[in-house]
Amino acid sequence: MNSVSTTPLPPATLKDAAVEVKGVNVVFHRRGSEPYQAVTNLSFTIPQGTVFCLLGPNGSGKTTTINVLNGLLRPTGGDVRVSGLDPTRDRRELLRRIALVPQETALYNELTGAENLEFHAKYYGVAPREVRDRIAHVLELVGLTDRATHRTGTYSGGMQRRLALARALLTDPEVLFLDEPTLGVDVQSRQAIWERIEQLADEGKTVLLTTNYMEEADALGREVHIIDHGATVAHGTQAELKAMVQGSRVVLEFAAPERADRARAVLDAVSPTTVPSEGSLSIAVPRGVETVAFLRQVLDEINAVGGVTGFRFSEPSLQDVFLHFTGRALRD
Ligand SMILES: Nc1ncnc2c1ncn2[C@@H]1O[C@H](COP(=O)(O)OP(=O)(O)OP(=O)(O)O)[C@@H](O)[C@H]1O
Ligand SMILES: [Mg+2]
């Protein structure tokens, strides 16, 4: 069980920040059990026109944070500003400026894609004379024009996620919140969604997305905020984060798994090894050591073992960053 803490912080200040989160805490009170702290002293700032990635494993507090930023949940403590507004106090005004693609897509499966969008456009007050053009535009953006007259119940998971993104774009929001936008979608839809997200940032929109896919954070987030158990683990640009962890690794491939096992026994004395897949071995290049000299030393050491069929260098990934700070992998 997490301990409960609330830290008072000074009011938000940065002018060009689209989103400011300062010392936010969220405590859930569940009947019959101890209070549960889902978010602990979370702080970050998102400049306008950037893609910001909140990366964390299941249950780490991503959706809770999104709910706070959308004014759906009042934080137990701390200060939040979105487009300069307090989300719980100024929610009506906020809804004119932001949009959310929730983790659960929540479409009306009996309606067509276009009808789903029309319903949403009316609900959110898109001017009646603009509705048709907006719908055509957002359908085009997500590549669903030719499926617009089909019921969404017949869409694939990826298409449903794309329609949910189109729906969020109807109101031309300044800030877009995407809660795991590509969870369970096919590669093609994922690529389409990533391209749209990048395009939105190029147009000056601010995008906060949550994910537990390393590749997604790597592909999109200019800044990545890693959380675990509701608290910050690390924050920075991808390059900064990777520079925080052990440097590159040498990956060796062996003709047979037994050879890799024997090599591991020898090499663990040189530098810690891991087994990325059967028959291969990954060895950390120690800090301050020249990579080629290290590789030569490694090959000398395992000369007697033999059977090396290939090698490559690998740079640290965000996965390594998470492992470094938490001692475990981001995903099982
Ligand atoms: N309304 C609530 N009442 C009580 N506990 C809650 C509530 N909402 C969330 N939690 C708990 O808070 C923690 C964080 O949940 P949250 O949904 O924010 O995680 P997440 O990072 O979005 O996870 P996932 O990747 O599975 O979507 C979890 O332990 C969850 O059970
Ligand atoms: Mg979630």
Coordinates of C-alpha atoms and ligand atoms in Angstrom, one line a residue:
M1 CA 0.0 0.0 0.0
N2 CA 1.3 3.4 -0.9
S3 CA 1.6 6.1 1.8
V4 CA -0.6 9.1 1.5
S5 CA 1.0 12.5 1.0
T6 CA -0.1 15.8 -0.2
T7 CA 2.4 18.5 -1.0
P8 CA 1.2 22.1 -1.4
L9 CA 2.8 23.9 -4.3
P10 CA 2.9 27.4 -5.6
P11 CA 0.4 28.3 -8.4
A12 CA 1.2 27.6 -12.0
T13 CA 3.3 30.2 -13.8
L14 CA 4.6 29.3 -17.3
K15 CA 2.8 31.3 -19.9
D16 CA 3.3 29.1 -23.0
A17 CA 2.6 25.9 -21.2
A18 CA -0.5 24.0 -22.5
V19 CA -0.6 21.7 -19.5
E20 CA 0.9 22.2 -16.1
V21 CA 0.8 19.6 -13.4
K22 CA 2.3 20.5 -10.0
G23 CA 2.5 18.2 -7.1
V24 CA -0.7 16.3 -7.9
N25 CA -1.9 13.6 -5.6
V26 CA -4.9 11.4 -6.0
V27 CA -6.1 9.2 -3.2
F28 CA -9.0 6.8 -3.7
H29 CA -11.2 5.8 -0.7
R30 CA -12.4 2.3 -1.3
R31 CA -15.1 0.9 0.9
G32 CA -13.7 -1.6 3.3
S33 CA -10.0 -1.0 2.5
E34 CA -7.3 1.4 3.2
P35 CA -7.1 4.7 1.2
Y36 CA -5.2 4.0 -2.0
Q37 CA -2.8 6.6 -3.4
A38 CA -3.0 6.2 -7.2
V39 CA -1.0 9.4 -8.0
T40 CA 1.8 10.7 -5.8
N41 CA 3.3 14.2 -6.1
L42 CA 3.2 14.2 -9.9
S43 CA 4.6 17.3 -11.7
F44 CA 5.2 18.0 -15.3
T45 CA 4.8 20.8 -17.9
I46 CA 3.9 20.4 -21.5
P47 CA 4.8 23.2 -23.9
Q48 CA 2.3 24.1 -26.6
G49 CA 2.7 22.3 -29.9
T50 CA 4.5 19.2 -28.6
V51 CA 3.8 15.5 -28.1
F52 CA 4.3 14.5 -24.5
C53 CA 4.2 10.9 -23.5
L54 CA 3.2 9.5 -20.2
L55 CA 4.7 6.0 -20.1
G56 CA 3.9 3.5 -17.4
P57 CA 2.8 -0.1 -16.8
N58 CA -0.8 -1.2 -16.1
G59 CA -2.2 0.4 -13.0
S60 CA 0.5 3.1 -12.8
G61 CA -2.0 6.0 -12.7
K62 CA -2.1 7.0 -16.4
T63 CA -5.8 7.1 -16.8
T64 CA -6.2 8.7 -13.4
T65 CA -3.9 11.5 -14.4
I66 CA -5.8 11.9 -17.7
N67 CA -9.1 12.1 -15.7
V68 CA -7.6 14.8 -13.5
L69 CA -6.5 16.8 -16.6
N70 CA -10.0 16.5 -18.1
G71 CA -11.7 17.7 -15.0
L72 CA -13.4 14.3 -14.5
L73 CA -11.6 13.8 -11.2
R74 CA -10.7 16.4 -8.7
P75 CA -7.2 15.7 -7.4
T76 CA -6.7 15.2 -3.6
G77 CA -3.9 17.7 -3.7
G78 CA -1.8 19.8 -6.0
D79 CA -2.4 22.2 -8.9
V80 CA -3.4 21.6 -12.5
R81 CA -3.8 24.0 -15.4
V82 CA -4.9 23.0 -18.9
S83 CA -4.9 25.9 -21.5
G84 CA -4.6 28.1 -18.5
L85 CA -7.8 26.7 -16.9
D86 CA -8.5 24.8 -13.8
P87 CA -10.1 21.6 -15.2
T88 CA -12.6 20.9 -12.4
R89 CA -13.6 24.6 -11.9
D90 CA -13.7 25.7 -15.6
R91 CA -14.8 22.4 -17.2
R92 CA -17.4 24.0 -19.5
E93 CA -14.8 26.3 -21.0
L94 CA -12.2 23.6 -21.0
L95 CA -14.4 21.3 -23.1
R96 CA -14.3 23.9 -25.9
R97 CA -10.5 23.7 -26.0
I98 CA -9.6 20.1 -25.4
A99 CA -10.6 16.6 -26.5
L100 CA -10.2 13.2 -25.1
V101 CA -9.8 9.8 -26.7
P102 CA -10.6 7.6 -23.8
Q103 CA -9.0 4.2 -23.2
E104 CA -12.4 2.5 -23.9
T105 CA -13.4 3.7 -27.4
A106 CA -17.2 3.9 -26.5
L107 CA -18.7 4.2 -30.0
Y108 CA -22.4 3.5 -30.8
N109 CA -22.0 0.2 -32.6
E110 CA -25.5 0.4 -34.2
L111 CA -24.6 3.7 -35.9
T112 CA -22.4 4.2 -38.9
G113 CA -19.1 6.0 -38.6
A114 CA -20.5 9.2 -40.0
E115 CA -23.5 9.0 -37.7
N116 CA -21.3 8.6 -34.6
L117 CA -19.4 11.7 -35.6
E118 CA -22.6 13.6 -36.3
F119 CA -24.0 12.8 -32.9
H120 CA -20.7 14.0 -31.3
A121 CA -20.6 17.2 -33.4
K122 CA -24.1 18.1 -32.3
Y123 CA -23.5 17.3 -28.7
Y124 CA -20.3 19.4 -28.6
G125 CA -21.9 22.4 -30.4
V126 CA -20.2 22.3 -33.8
A127 CA -22.0 24.9 -35.9
P128 CA -24.7 23.1 -37.9
R129 CA -23.5 24.5 -41.3
E130 CA -19.9 23.2 -40.5
V131 CA -20.9 19.7 -39.4
R132 CA -20.8 18.0 -42.9
D133 CA -17.4 19.5 -43.8
R134 CA -15.8 18.8 -40.4
I135 CA -17.0 15.2 -40.6
A136 CA -15.7 14.7 -44.1
H137 CA -12.4 16.3 -43.1
V138 CA -11.7 14.2 -40.0
L139 CA -12.8 11.0 -41.8
E140 CA -10.2 11.8 -44.5
L141 CA -7.6 12.5 -41.8
V142 CA -7.9 9.0 -40.3
G143 CA -8.4 7.3 -43.6
L144 CA -12.0 6.1 -43.0
T145 CA -13.9 8.0 -45.7
D146 CA -14.8 4.8 -47.6
R147 CA -16.2 3.1 -44.4
A148 CA -18.2 6.1 -43.3
T149 CA -21.6 4.6 -44.1
H150 CA -20.8 1.3 -42.4
R151 CA -21.9 0.5 -38.8
T152 CA -19.0 0.8 -36.4
G153 CA -19.9 -2.5 -35.0
T154 CA -18.4 -4.0 -38.2
Y155 CA -15.1 -2.0 -37.8
S156 CA -11.9 -3.7 -36.7
G157 CA -10.3 -2.6 -33.4
G158 CA -7.8 -0.4 -35.2
M159 CA -10.6 1.3 -37.2
Q160 CA -12.6 2.0 -34.1
R161 CA -9.6 3.6 -32.5
R162 CA -9.1 5.7 -35.7
L163 CA -12.7 6.8 -35.6
A164 CA -12.4 7.7 -31.9
L165 CA -9.5 9.9 -32.9
A166 CA -11.5 11.5 -35.7
R167 CA -14.3 12.1 -33.2
A168 CA -11.9 14.0 -30.9
L169 CA -10.7 16.1 -33.8
L170 CA -14.2 17.3 -34.8
T171 CA -14.0 20.2 -32.4
D172 CA -10.6 21.2 -33.5
P173 CA -9.1 21.1 -29.9
E174 CA -6.0 22.9 -28.7
V175 CA -5.0 20.1 -26.5
L176 CA -5.7 16.5 -27.1
F177 CA -5.5 13.7 -24.6
L178 CA -5.1 10.2 -25.9
D179 CA -5.3 7.4 -23.4
E180 CA -3.4 4.4 -25.0
P181 CA -4.4 5.4 -28.5
T182 CA -3.0 2.2 -30.2
L183 CA -3.8 -0.4 -27.6
G184 CA -4.5 -3.6 -29.4
V185 CA -4.6 -2.1 -32.9
D186 CA -3.0 -3.5 -36.1
V187 CA 0.3 -2.2 -37.4
Q188 CA -1.3 -0.3 -40.3
S189 CA -3.8 1.6 -38.0
R190 CA -1.0 2.2 -35.5
Q191 CA 1.1 3.8 -38.2
A192 CA -1.8 5.9 -39.4
I193 CA -2.5 7.1 -35.8
W194 CA 1.1 7.9 -35.2
E195 CA 1.3 10.0 -38.4
R196 CA -1.8 12.0 -37.4
I197 CA -0.4 12.6 -34.0
E198 CA 2.8 14.0 -35.4
Q199 CA 0.9 16.1 -37.9
L200 CA -1.3 17.6 -35.1
A201 CA 1.8 18.7 -33.2
D202 CA 3.2 20.2 -36.5
E203 CA 0.0 22.2 -36.7
G204 CA 0.6 23.6 -33.2
K205 CA -1.6 21.3 -31.2
T206 CA -0.5 19.9 -27.9
V207 CA -0.9 16.1 -27.5
L208 CA -0.6 14.1 -24.3
L209 CA -0.6 10.4 -24.9
T210 CA -0.3 7.6 -22.4
T211 CA 1.1 4.3 -23.4
N212 CA 2.9 1.2 -22.1
Y213 CA 4.5 0.6 -25.5
M214 CA 8.1 1.6 -25.5
E215 CA 8.1 1.8 -29.3
E216 CA 5.3 4.3 -29.1
A217 CA 7.1 6.5 -26.7
D218 CA 10.2 6.2 -28.8
A219 CA 8.4 7.0 -32.0
L220 CA 6.3 9.9 -30.7
G221 CA 7.1 11.5 -27.4
R222 CA 9.6 14.4 -27.7
E223 CA 9.4 14.3 -23.9
V224 CA 8.7 11.2 -22.0
H225 CA 7.6 11.1 -18.4
I226 CA 7.9 7.6 -16.9
I227 CA 5.7 6.7 -14.0
D228 CA 5.3 3.7 -11.8
H229 CA 2.9 3.2 -8.9
G230 CA 1.6 6.7 -9.5
A231 CA 5.0 8.4 -9.0
T232 CA 7.6 9.8 -11.4
V233 CA 10.4 7.4 -12.2
A234 CA 12.2 9.5 -14.8
H235 CA 11.6 12.4 -17.1
G236 CA 13.4 13.8 -20.1
T237 CA 13.8 13.7 -23.9
Q238 CA 14.4 10.2 -25.2
A239 CA 18.1 11.0 -25.6
E240 CA 18.4 12.3 -22.1
L241 CA 16.6 9.3 -20.6
K242 CA 18.8 6.9 -22.5
A243 CA 21.9 8.8 -21.5
M244 CA 20.9 8.2 -17.8
V245 CA 21.3 4.4 -18.1
Q246 CA 24.2 2.1 -18.8
G247 CA 25.5 2.6 -22.3
S248 CA 25.5 0.3 -25.3
R249 CA 25.6 -3.5 -25.3
V250 CA 27.2 -6.1 -27.5
V251 CA 24.8 -8.8 -28.6
L252 CA 26.4 -12.1 -29.7
E253 CA 24.7 -14.9 -31.6
F254 CA 25.8 -18.5 -31.2
A255 CA 25.4 -21.5 -33.3
A256 CA 23.8 -23.4 -30.4
P257 CA 22.2 -22.5 -27.0
E258 CA 24.8 -24.6 -25.2
R259 CA 27.6 -22.5 -26.6
A260 CA 25.8 -19.3 -25.4
D261 CA 25.5 -20.9 -21.9
R262 CA 29.2 -21.7 -21.8
A263 CA 30.1 -18.2 -23.1
R264 CA 27.9 -16.7 -20.4
A265 CA 29.7 -18.5 -17.7
V266 CA 33.0 -17.1 -18.9
L267 CA 31.7 -13.6 -19.7
D268 CA 29.8 -12.8 -16.5
A269 CA 33.1 -12.3 -14.8
V270 CA 33.9 -9.6 -17.5
S271 CA 30.6 -7.7 -17.5
P272 CA 27.0 -8.6 -16.6
T273 CA 25.2 -10.5 -19.4
T274 CA 21.6 -11.2 -20.2
V275 CA 19.9 -13.6 -22.6
P276 CA 17.7 -11.7 -25.1
S277 CA 16.7 -14.9 -26.9
E278 CA 17.8 -18.5 -26.9
G279 CA 21.3 -18.9 -28.4
S280 CA 22.2 -15.2 -28.0
L281 CA 23.9 -13.2 -25.3
S282 CA 23.9 -9.5 -24.5
I283 CA 26.8 -7.9 -22.6
A284 CA 26.8 -4.4 -21.2
V285 CA 29.7 -2.3 -22.4
P286 CA 31.1 -0.8 -19.2
R287 CA 31.1 3.0 -18.9
G288 CA 34.2 4.7 -20.1
V289 CA 35.4 1.6 -22.1
E290 CA 36.0 1.9 -25.8
T291 CA 33.5 -0.4 -27.6
V292 CA 35.7 -2.0 -30.2
A293 CA 38.4 -2.7 -27.6
F294 CA 35.7 -4.3 -25.4
L295 CA 34.4 -6.4 -28.2
R296 CA 38.0 -7.7 -28.9
Q297 CA 38.3 -8.6 -25.2
V298 CA 35.0 -10.4 -25.2
L299 CA 36.0 -12.4 -28.3
D300 CA 39.4 -13.3 -26.8
E301 CA 37.6 -14.5 -23.7
I302 CA 35.3 -16.8 -25.5
N303 CA 37.8 -18.0 -28.1
A304 CA 37.8 -21.5 -26.5
V305 CA 34.0 -21.7 -26.6
G306 CA 33.7 -20.8 -30.2
G307 CA 30.5 -21.0 -32.3
V308 CA 29.9 -17.2 -32.6
T309 CA 27.8 -16.7 -35.7
G310 CA 27.2 -13.0 -35.5
F311 CA 27.3 -9.9 -33.3
R312 CA 25.8 -6.4 -33.2
F313 CA 25.7 -3.3 -31.0
S314 CA 22.6 -2.2 -29.4
E315 CA 21.9 1.2 -27.9
P316 CA 19.9 1.5 -24.7
S317 CA 16.1 1.6 -25.1
L318 CA 13.4 3.2 -23.0
Q319 CA 12.9 -0.4 -21.7
D320 CA 16.4 -0.2 -20.3
V321 CA 15.6 3.1 -18.7
F322 CA 12.5 1.7 -17.0
L323 CA 14.5 -1.4 -15.9
H324 CA 17.3 0.8 -14.6
F325 CA 15.0 2.9 -12.4
T326 CA 12.5 0.2 -11.2
G327 CA 14.5 -3.0 -11.4
R328 CA 11.8 -4.7 -13.5
A329 CA 10.5 -4.7 -17.1
L330 CA 7.7 -2.4 -18.2
R331 CA 5.7 -5.2 -19.7
D332 CA 5.6 -8.8 -18.8
Ligands
LIG1 N1 -12.2 5.0 -9.1 C1 -11.3 4.3 -8.5 N2 -11.4 3.8 -7.2 C2 -10.4 3.1 -6.6 N3 -9.3 2.8 -7.2 C3 -9.1 3.3 -8.5 C4 -10.0 4.0 -9.2 N4 -9.6 4.3 -10.4 C5 -8.3 3.8 -10.5 N5 -8.0 3.1 -9.3 C6 -6.7 2.4 -9.0 O1 -5.7 3.3 -9.2 C7 -4.6 2.7 -9.8 C8 -4.2 3.4 -11.1 O2 -5.2 3.1 -12.1 P1 -5.2 3.8 -13.6 O3 -6.4 3.3 -14.3 O4 -4.9 5.2 -13.5 O5 -3.9 3.0 -14.2 P2 -3.4 3.0 -15.7 O6 -1.9 3.4 -15.6 O7 -4.3 3.8 -16.6 O8 -3.5 1.4 -16.0 P3 -3.8 0.7 -17.5 O9 -2.5 0.7 -18.2 O10 -4.2 -0.7 -17.0 O11 -4.8 1.5 -18.2 C9 -5.0 1.2 -10.0 O12 -4.5 0.5 -8.9 C10 -6.5 1.3 -10.0 O13 -7.0 0.1 -9.5
MG2 MG -5.4 3.3 -18.2

